[in-house]
CSV table of C-alpha atoms in Angstrom, one decimal:
chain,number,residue,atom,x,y,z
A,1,UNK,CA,133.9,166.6,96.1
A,2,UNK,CA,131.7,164.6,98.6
A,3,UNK,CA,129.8,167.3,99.8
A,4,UNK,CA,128.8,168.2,96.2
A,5,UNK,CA,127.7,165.0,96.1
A,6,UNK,CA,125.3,164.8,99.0
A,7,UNK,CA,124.6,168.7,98.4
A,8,UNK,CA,123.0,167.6,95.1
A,9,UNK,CA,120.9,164.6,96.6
A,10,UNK,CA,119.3,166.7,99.8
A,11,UNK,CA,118.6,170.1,97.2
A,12,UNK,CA,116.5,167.6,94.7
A,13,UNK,CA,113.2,168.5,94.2
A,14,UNK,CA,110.7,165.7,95.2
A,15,UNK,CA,107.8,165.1,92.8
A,16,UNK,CA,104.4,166.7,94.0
A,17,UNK,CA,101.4,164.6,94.4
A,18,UNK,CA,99.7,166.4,91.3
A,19,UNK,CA,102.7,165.5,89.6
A,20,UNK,CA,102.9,161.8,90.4
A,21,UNK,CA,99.0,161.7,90.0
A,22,UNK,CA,98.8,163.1,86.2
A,23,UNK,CA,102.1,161.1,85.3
A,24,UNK,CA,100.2,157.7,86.8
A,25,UNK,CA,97.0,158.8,85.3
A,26,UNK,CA,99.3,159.2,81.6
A,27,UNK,CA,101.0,155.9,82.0
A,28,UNK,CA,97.3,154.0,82.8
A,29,UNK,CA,95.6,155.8,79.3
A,30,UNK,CA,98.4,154.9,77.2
A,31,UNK,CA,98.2,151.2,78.7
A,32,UNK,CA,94.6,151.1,78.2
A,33,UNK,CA,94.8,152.1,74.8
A,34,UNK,CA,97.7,149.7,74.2
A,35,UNK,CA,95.4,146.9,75.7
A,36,UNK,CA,92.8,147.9,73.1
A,37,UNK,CA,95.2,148.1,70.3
A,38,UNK,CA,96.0,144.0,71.5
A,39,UNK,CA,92.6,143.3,71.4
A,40,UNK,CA,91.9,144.4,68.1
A,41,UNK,CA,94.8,142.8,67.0
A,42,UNK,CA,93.8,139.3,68.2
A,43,UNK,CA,90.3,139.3,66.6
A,44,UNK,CA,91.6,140.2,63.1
A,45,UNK,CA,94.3,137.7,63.5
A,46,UNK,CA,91.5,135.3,64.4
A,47,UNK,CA,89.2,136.4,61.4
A,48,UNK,CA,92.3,136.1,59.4
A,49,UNK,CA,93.3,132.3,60.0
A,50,UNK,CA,89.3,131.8,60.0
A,51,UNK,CA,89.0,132.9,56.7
A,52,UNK,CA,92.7,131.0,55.8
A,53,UNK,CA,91.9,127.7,57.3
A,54,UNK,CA,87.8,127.4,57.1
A,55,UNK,CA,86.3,128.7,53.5
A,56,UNK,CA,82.9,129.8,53.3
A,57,UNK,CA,80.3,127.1,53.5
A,58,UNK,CA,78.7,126.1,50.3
A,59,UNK,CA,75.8,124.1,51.2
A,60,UNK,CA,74.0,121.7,48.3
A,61,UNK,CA,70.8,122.6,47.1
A,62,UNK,CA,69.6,118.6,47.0
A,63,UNK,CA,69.6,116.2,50.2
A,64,UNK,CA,71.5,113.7,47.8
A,65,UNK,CA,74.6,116.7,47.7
A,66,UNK,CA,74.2,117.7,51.3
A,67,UNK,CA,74.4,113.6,52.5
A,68,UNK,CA,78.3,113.3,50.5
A,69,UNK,CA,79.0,117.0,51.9
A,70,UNK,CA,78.4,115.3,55.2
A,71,UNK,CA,80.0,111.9,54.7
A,72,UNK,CA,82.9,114.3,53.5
A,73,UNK,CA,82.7,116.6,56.7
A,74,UNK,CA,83.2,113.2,59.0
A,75,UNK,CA,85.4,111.5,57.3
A,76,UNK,CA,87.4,115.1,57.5
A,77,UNK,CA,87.0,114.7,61.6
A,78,UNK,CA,88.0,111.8,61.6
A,79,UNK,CA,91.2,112.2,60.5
A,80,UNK,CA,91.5,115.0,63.0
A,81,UNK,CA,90.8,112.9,65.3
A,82,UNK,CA,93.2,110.3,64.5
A,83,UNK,CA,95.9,113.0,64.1
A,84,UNK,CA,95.1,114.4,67.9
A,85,UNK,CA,95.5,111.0,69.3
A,86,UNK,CA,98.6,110.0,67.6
A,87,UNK,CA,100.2,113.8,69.0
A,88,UNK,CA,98.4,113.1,72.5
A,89,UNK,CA,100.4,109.6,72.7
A,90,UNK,CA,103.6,111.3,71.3
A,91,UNK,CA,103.3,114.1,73.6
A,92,UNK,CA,102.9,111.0,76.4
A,93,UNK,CA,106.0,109.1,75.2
A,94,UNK,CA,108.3,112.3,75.4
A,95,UNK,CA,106.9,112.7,78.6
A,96,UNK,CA,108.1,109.9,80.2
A,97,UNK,CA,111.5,109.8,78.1
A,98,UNK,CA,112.0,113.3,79.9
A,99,UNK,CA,110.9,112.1,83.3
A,100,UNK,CA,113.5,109.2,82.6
A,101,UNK,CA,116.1,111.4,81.7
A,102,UNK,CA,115.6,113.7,84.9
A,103,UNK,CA,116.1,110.3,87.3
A,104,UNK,CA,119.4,109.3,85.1
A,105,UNK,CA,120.4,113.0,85.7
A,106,UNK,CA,120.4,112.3,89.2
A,107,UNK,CA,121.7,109.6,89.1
A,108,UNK,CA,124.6,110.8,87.4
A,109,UNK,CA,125.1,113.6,89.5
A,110,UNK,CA,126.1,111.3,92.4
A,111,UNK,CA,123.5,110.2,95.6
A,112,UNK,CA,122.8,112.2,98.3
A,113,UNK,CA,125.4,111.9,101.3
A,114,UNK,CA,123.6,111.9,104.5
A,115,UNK,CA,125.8,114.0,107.0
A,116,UNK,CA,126.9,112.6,110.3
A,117,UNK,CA,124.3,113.1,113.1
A,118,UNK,CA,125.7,114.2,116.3
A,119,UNK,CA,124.3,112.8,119.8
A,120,UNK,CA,121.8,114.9,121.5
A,121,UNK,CA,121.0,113.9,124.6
A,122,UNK,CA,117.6,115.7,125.4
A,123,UNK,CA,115.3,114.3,128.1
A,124,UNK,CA,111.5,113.8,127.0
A,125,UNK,CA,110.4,117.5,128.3
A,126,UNK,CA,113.2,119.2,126.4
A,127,UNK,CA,111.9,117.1,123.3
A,128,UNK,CA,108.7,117.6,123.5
A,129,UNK,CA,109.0,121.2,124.0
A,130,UNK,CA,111.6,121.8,121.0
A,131,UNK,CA,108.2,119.4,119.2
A,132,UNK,CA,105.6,121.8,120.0
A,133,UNK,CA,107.2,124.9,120.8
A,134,UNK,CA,107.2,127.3,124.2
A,135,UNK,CA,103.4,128.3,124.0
A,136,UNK,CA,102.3,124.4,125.1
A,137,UNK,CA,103.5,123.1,128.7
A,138,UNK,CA,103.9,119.3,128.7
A,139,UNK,CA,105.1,117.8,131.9
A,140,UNK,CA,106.3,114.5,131.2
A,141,UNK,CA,107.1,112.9,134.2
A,142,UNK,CA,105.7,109.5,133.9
A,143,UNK,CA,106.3,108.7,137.3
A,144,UNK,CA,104.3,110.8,138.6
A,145,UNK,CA,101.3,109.8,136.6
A,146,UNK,CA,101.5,105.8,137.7
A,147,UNK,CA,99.1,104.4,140.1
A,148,UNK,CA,100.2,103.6,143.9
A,149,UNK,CA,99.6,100.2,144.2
A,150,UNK,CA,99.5,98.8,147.4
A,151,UNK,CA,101.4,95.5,148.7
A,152,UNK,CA,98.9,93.2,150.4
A,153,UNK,CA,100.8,91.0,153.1
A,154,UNK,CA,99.9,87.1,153.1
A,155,UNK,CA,98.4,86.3,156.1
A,156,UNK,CA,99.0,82.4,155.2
A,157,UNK,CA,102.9,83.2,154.7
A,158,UNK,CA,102.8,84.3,158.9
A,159,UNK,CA,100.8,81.6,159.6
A,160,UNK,CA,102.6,78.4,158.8
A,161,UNK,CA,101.8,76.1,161.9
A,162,UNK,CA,102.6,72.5,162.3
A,163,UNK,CA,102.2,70.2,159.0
A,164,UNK,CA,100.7,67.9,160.6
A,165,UNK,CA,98.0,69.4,162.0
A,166,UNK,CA,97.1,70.6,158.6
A,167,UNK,CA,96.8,67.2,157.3
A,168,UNK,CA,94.5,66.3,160.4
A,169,UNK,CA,92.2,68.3,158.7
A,170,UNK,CA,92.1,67.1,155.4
A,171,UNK,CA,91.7,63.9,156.4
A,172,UNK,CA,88.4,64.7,158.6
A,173,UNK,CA,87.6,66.5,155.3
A,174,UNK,CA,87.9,63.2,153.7
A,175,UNK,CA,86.0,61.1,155.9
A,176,UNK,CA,82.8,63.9,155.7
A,177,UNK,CA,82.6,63.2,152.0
A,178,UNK,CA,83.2,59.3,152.1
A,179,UNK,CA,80.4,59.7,154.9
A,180,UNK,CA,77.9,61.1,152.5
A,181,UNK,CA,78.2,59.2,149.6
């Protein structure tokens, strides 16, 4: 039973290319003319609701006529107007009511539990490597990058002689200035 199975799928004709092509070529015409068929549709259903909604305009012979046709005409879009804003603040209030609800879902639904962190205990080139990835090389040992400063031995600290003869000094210091003055 098997092999009829697989006996029918490898003796199945595959389609030709001519085939395919005309079948394609088919499928794009009769979209093309279902397209244009839409089209048509949309401008009679626009003439349609034109004609409905908008009658044919009747203009006044006098200016008199034509200046209450007018006032008429703006008082008309005015109310329109009025009518848009009151729907545009609606549309604002529901807005936020639904943003509202959205956070009270949430909260409802419980908070977010943050799972437990593990330790990792990576050293700075490991972390900077899993940061920017295997292409860039980043050495950081900061030791090597510290200046070599160089400890300068006091010469006084070796050099501590008598304490006396140190004040010897001062005091010939002393006498040069009371000298002078």
């Amino acid at each position: 039973m098997s092999d009829d199975i697989t006996y029918s799928f490898t003796n199945r004709k595959k389609m030709t290319s001519s085939r395919r092509y005309n079948l394609k070529s088919l499928l794009l015409s009769i979209a093309a003319g279902l397209l244009e068929a839409e089209a048509k549709q949309l401008i009679a259903d626009k003439e349609a609701y034109m004609s409905e909604h908008c009658p044919s305009l009747d203009l006044p012979g006098s200016t008199q006529e034509l200046q209450e046709y007018l006032k008429k005409l703006h008082q008309s879009i005015d109310k329109i107007d009025e009518e848009r804003y009151d729907l545009e603040a609606k549309v604002v209030k529901t807005n936020k009511e639904l943003d509202d609800l959205k956070i009270k879902v949430q909260d409802l639904k419980g908070k977010f539990q943050k799972p437990a962190l593990r330790k990792v205990r990576m050293s700075a080139d490991q972390m900077l490597q899993a940061l920017l990835g295997s292409k860039h090389k980043v050495n950081m040992d900061l030791r090597a990058n510290l200046k070599q400063v160089k400890k300068e031995v006091k010469e006084e600290a070796a050099d501590v002689g008598d304490w006396r003869k140190n004040i010897e000094d001062r005091t010939d210091r002393k006498k040069m200035f009371e000298s002078e003055a």
